[in-house]
mmCIF file of C-alpha atoms and ligand atoms in Angstrom:
data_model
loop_
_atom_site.group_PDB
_atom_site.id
_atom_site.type_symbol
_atom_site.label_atom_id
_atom_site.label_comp_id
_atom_site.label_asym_id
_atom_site.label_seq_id
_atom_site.Cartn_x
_atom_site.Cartn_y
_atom_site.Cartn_z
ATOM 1 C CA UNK I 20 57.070 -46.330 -79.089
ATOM 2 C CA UNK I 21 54.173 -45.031 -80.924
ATOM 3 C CA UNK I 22 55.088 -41.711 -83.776
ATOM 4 C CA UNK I 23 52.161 -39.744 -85.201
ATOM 5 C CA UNK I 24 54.191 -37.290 -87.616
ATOM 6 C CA UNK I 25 57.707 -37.273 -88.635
ATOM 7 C CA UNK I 26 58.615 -33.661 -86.795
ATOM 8 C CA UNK I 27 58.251 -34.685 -82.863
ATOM 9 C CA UNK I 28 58.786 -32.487 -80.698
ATOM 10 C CA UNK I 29 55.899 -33.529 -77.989
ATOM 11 C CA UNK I 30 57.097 -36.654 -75.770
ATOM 12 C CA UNK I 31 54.010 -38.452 -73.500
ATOM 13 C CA UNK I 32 55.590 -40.978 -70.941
ATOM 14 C CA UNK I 33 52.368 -43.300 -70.475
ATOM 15 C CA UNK I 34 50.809 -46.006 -69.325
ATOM 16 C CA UNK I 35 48.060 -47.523 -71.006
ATOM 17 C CA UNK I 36 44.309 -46.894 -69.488
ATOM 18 C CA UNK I 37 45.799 -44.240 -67.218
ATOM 19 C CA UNK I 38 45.756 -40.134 -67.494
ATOM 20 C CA UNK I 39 48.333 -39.640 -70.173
ATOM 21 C CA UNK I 40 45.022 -40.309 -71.892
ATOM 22 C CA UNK I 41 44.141 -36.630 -71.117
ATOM 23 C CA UNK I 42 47.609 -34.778 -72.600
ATOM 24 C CA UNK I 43 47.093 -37.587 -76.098
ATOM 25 C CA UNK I 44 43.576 -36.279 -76.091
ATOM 26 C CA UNK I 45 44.263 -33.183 -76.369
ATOM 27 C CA UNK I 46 47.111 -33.253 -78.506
ATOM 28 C CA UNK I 47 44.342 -35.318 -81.081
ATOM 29 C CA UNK I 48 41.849 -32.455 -80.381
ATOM 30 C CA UNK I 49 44.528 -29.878 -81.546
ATOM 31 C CA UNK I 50 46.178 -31.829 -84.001
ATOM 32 C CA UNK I 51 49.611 -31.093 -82.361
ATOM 33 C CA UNK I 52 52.344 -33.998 -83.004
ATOM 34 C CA UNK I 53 53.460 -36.174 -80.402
ATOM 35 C CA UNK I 54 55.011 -39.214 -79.652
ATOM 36 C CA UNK I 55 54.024 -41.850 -76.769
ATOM 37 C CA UNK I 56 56.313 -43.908 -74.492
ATOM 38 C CA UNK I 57 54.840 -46.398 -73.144
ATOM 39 C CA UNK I 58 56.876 -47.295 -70.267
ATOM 40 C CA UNK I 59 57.285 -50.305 -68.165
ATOM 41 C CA UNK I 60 54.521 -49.348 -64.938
ATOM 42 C CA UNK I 61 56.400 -51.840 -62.400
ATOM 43 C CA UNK I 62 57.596 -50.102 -59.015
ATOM 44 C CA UNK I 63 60.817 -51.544 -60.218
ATOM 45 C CA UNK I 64 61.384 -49.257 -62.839
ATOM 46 C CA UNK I 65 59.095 -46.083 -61.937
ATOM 47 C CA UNK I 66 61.301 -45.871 -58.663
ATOM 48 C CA UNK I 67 64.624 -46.532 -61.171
ATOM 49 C CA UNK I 68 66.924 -43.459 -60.939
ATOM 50 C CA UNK I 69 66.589 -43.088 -64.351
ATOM 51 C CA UNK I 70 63.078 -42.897 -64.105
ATOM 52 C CA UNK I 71 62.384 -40.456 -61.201
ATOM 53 C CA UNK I 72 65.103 -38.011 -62.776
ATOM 54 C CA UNK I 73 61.818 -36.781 -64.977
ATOM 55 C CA UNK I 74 59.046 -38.276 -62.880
ATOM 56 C CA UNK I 75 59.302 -36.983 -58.975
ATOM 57 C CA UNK I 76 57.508 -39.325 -57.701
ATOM 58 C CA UNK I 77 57.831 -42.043 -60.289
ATOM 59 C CA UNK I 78 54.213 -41.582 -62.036
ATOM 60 C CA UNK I 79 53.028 -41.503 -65.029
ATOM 61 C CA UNK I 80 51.934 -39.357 -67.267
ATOM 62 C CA UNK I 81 55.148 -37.132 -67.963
ATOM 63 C CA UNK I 82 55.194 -34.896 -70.720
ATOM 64 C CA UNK I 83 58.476 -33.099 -72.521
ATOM 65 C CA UNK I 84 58.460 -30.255 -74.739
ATOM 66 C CA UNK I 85 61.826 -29.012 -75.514
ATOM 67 C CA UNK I 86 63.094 -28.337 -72.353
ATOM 68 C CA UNK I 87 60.024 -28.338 -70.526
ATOM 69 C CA UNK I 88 59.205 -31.698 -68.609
ATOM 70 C CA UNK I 89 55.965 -31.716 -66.868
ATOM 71 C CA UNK I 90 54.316 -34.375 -64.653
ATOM 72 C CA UNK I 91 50.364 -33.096 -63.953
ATOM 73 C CA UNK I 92 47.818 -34.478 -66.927
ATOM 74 C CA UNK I 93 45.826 -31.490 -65.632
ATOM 75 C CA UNK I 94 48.655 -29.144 -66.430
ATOM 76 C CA UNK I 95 49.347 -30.501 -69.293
ATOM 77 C CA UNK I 96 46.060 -30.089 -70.358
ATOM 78 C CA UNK I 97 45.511 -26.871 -69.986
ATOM 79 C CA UNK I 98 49.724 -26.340 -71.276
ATOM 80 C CA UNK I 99 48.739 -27.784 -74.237
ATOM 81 C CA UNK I 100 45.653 -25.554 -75.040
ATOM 82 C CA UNK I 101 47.520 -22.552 -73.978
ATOM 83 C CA UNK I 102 49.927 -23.309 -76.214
ATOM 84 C CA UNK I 103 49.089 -24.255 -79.031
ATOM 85 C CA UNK I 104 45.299 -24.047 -79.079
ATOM 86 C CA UNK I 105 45.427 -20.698 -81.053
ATOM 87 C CA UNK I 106 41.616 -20.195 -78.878
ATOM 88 C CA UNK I 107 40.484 -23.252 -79.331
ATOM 89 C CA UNK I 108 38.791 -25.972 -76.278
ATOM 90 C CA UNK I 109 38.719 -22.738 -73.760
ATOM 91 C CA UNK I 110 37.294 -19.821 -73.074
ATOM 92 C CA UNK I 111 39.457 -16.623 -72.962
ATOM 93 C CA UNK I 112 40.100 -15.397 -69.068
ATOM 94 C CA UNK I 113 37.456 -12.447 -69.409
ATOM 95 C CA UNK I 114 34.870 -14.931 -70.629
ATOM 96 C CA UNK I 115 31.962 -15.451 -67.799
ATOM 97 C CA UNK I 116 32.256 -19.065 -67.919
ATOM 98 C CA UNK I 117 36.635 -19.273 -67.357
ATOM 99 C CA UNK I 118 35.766 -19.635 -63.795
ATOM 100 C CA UNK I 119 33.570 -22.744 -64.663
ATOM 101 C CA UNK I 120 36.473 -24.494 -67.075
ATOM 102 C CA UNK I 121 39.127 -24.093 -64.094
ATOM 103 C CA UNK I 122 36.444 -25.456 -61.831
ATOM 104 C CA UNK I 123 35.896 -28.272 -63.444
ATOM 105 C CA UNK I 124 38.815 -29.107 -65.014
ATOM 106 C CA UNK I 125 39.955 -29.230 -61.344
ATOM 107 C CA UNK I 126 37.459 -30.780 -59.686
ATOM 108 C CA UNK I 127 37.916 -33.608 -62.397
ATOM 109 C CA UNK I 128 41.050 -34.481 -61.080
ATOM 110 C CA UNK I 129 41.477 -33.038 -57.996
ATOM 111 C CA UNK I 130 37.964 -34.357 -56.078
ATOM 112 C CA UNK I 131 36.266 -36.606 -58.322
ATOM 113 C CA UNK I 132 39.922 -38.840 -59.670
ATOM 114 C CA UNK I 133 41.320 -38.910 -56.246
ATOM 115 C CA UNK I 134 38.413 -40.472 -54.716
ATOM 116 C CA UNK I 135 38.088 -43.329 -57.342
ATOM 117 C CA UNK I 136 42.190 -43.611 -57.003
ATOM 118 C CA UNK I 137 41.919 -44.229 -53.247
ATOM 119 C CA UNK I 138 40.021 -47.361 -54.578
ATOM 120 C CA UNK I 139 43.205 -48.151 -56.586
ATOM 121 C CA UNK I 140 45.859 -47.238 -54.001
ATOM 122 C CA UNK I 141 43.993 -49.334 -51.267
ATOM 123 C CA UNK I 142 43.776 -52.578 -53.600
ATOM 124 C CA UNK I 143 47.693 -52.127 -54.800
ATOM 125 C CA UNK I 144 49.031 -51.448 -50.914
ATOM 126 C CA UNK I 145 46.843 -53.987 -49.542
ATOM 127 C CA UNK I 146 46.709 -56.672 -52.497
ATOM 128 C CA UNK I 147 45.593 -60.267 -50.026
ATOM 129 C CA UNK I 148 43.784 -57.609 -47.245
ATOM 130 C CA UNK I 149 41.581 -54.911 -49.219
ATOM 131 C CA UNK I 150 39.413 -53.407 -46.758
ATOM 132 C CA UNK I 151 35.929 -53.571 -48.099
ATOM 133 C CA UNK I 152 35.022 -50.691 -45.783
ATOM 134 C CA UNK I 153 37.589 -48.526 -47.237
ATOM 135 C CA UNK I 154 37.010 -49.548 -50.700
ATOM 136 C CA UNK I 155 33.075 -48.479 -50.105
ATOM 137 C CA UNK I 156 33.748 -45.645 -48.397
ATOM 138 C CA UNK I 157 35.740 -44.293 -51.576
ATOM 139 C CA UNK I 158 32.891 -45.932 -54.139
ATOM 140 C CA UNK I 159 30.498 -43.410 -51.973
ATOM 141 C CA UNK I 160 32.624 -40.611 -52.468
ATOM 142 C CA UNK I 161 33.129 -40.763 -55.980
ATOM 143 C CA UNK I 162 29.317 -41.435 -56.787
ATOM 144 C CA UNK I 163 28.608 -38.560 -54.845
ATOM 145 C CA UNK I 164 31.350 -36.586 -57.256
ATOM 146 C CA UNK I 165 29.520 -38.532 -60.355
ATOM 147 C CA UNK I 166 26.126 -36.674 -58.783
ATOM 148 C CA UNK I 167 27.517 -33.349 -58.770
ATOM 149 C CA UNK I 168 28.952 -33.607 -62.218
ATOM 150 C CA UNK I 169 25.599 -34.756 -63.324
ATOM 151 C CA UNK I 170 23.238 -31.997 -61.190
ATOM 152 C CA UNK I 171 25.732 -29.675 -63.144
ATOM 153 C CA UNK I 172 25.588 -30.978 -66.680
ATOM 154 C CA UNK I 173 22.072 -31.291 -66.698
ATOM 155 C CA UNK I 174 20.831 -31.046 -70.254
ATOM 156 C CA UNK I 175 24.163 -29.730 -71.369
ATOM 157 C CA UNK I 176 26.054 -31.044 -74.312
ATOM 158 C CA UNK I 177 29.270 -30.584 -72.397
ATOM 159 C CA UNK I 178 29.958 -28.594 -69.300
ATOM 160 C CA UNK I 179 30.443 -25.252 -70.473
ATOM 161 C CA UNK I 180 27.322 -25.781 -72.914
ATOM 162 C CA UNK I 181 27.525 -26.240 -76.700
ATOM 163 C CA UNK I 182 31.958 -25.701 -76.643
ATOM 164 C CA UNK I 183 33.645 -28.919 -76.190
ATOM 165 C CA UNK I 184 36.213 -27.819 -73.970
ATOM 166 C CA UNK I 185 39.552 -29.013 -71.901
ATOM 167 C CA UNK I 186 37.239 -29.551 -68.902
ATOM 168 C CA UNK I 187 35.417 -31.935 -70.608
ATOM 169 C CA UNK I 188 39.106 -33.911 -71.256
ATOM 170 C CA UNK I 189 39.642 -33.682 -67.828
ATOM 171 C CA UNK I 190 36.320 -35.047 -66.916
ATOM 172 C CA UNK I 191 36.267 -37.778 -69.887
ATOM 173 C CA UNK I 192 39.154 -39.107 -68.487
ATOM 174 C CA UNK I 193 37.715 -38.759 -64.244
ATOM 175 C CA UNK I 194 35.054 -40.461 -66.044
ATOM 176 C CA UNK I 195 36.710 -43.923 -67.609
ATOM 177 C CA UNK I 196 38.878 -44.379 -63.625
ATOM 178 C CA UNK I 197 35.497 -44.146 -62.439
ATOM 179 C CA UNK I 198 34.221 -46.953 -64.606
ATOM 180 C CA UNK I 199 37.296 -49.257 -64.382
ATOM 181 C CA UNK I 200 37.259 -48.784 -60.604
ATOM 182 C CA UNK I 201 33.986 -48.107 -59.138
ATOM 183 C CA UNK I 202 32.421 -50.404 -61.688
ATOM 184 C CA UNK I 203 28.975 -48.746 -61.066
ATOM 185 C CA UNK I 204 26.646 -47.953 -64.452
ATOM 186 C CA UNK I 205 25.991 -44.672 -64.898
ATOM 187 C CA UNK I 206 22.525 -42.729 -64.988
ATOM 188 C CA UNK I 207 21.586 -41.926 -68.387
ATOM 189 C CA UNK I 208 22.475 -38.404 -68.481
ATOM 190 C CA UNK I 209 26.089 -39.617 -67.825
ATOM 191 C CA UNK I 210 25.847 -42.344 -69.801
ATOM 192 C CA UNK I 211 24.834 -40.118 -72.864
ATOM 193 C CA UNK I 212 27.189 -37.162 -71.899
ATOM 194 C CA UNK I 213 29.701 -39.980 -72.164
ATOM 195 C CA UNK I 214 29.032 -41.695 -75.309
ATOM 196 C CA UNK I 215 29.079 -37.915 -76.866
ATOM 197 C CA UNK I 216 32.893 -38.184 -74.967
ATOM 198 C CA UNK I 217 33.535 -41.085 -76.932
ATOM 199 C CA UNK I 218 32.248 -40.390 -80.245
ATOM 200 C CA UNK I 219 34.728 -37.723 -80.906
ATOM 201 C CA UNK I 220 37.203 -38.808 -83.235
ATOM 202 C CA UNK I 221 40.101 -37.108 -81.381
ATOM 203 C CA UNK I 222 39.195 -39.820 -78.467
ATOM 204 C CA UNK I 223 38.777 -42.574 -80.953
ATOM 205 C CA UNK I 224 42.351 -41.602 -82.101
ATOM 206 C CA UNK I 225 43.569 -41.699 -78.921
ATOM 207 C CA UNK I 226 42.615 -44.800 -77.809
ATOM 208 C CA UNK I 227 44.152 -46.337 -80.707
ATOM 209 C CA UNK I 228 47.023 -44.674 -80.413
ATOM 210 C CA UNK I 229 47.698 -46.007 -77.164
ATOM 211 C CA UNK I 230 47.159 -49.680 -78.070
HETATM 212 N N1 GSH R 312 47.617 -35.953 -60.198
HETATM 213 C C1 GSH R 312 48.468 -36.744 -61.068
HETATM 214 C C2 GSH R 312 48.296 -38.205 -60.686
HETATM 215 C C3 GSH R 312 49.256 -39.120 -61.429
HETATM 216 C C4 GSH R 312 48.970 -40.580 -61.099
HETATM 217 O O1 GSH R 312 48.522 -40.933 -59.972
HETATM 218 N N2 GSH R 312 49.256 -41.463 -62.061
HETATM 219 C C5 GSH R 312 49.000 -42.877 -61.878
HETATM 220 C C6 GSH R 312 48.583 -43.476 -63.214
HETATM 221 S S1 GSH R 312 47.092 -42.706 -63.790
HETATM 222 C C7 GSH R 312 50.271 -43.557 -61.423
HETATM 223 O O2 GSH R 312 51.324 -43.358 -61.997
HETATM 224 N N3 GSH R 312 50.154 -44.364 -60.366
HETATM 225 C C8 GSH R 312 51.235 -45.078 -59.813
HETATM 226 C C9 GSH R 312 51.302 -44.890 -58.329
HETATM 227 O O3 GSH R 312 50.388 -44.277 -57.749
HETATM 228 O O4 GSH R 312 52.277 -45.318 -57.731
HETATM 229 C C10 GSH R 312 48.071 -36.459 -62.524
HETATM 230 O O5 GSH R 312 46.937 -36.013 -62.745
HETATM 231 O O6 GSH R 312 48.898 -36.645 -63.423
#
């Protein structure tokens, strides 16, 4: 177990590589303490009874705060800033471009993570019989999310323009499954919108904090 301040009152359930990233990330962004558990990712233990009484279906991440115990990184994304952003890493709800940081901030996770996770899910359920069909089929699908993301960005510094935002946490992290998983380079407008990801300290910090 991994403490950042003395005064905890932030708990992240995590696994390493996986999208707790996104609720550590923006913790980092918002300087907001937090501790990590890293828990034990077997099936034996995420199906435990003591494990599924916080995590329905025995996933990670989980996050607790106080009383609240929440189990979607997206959610706890956009918790977080809500929370204690004080304004910052969104736009307010009458801003022109809200519409954009739901959309993407979904579509991160929603479209573009569940594709490259079918990869995943395929390979664990199947582990001596992957389907090479399936695991192209999903490959496609996610490239063609990687596409859209990139027609979008264009010569954007992030997705809403020059604010760094929580869709761009949510995308950061859609972007590292795709690169574990698909294993395909990206472009060079991805590649550079990434390495911008990467260079911000509050990532640096957070991959360090997880190892
Ligand atoms: N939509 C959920 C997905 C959670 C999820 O699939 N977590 C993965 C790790 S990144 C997991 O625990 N997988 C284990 C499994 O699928 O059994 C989220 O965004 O938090």
């Amino acid at each position: 177990m991994k403490s950042k301040e003395v005064l905890l009152l932030i708990k992240i359930y995590h696994f390493p590589n996986t999208r707790g990233l996104r609720a550590i990330w923006t913790c980092e962004e918002l300087n907001v303490p937090y501790k990590i558990q890293i828990i034990d990712f077997s099936p034996k233990y995420r199906f435990s009874p003591e494990f599924l009484q916080i995590s329905p279906i025995g996933k990670v991440p989980i996050l607790q705060d106080d009383s609240i115990t929440m189990s979607e990184s997206g959610a706890m994304v956009h918790y977080l800033i809500d929370k204690y952003g004080a304004g910052k890493l969104r736009p307010t709800i009458d801003h022109p471009l809200y519409p954009t940081y739901l959309e993407w901030s979904w579509f991160a996770e929603a479209t573009f993570t569940s594709s490259s996770s079918e990869i995943i899910r395929h390979k664990r359920a199947f582990p001596e019989d992957a389907n090479i069909e399936v695991i192209t089929e999903f490959k496609r699908r996610a490239t063609f999310c990687l596409e859209a993301v990139m027609r979008f960005l264009g010569e954007k510094k992030w997705l809403l323009g020059e604010d760094f935002s929580g869709a761009d946490i949510m995308m950061g992290i859609a972007l590292t499954t795709y690169m574990r998983h698909v294993a395909e380079p990206f472009p060079p407008v991805m590649q550079s919108y990434f390495d911008r990801l990467s260079a911000r300290p509050a990532f640096i910090r957070t991959k360090q904090a997880e190892s």
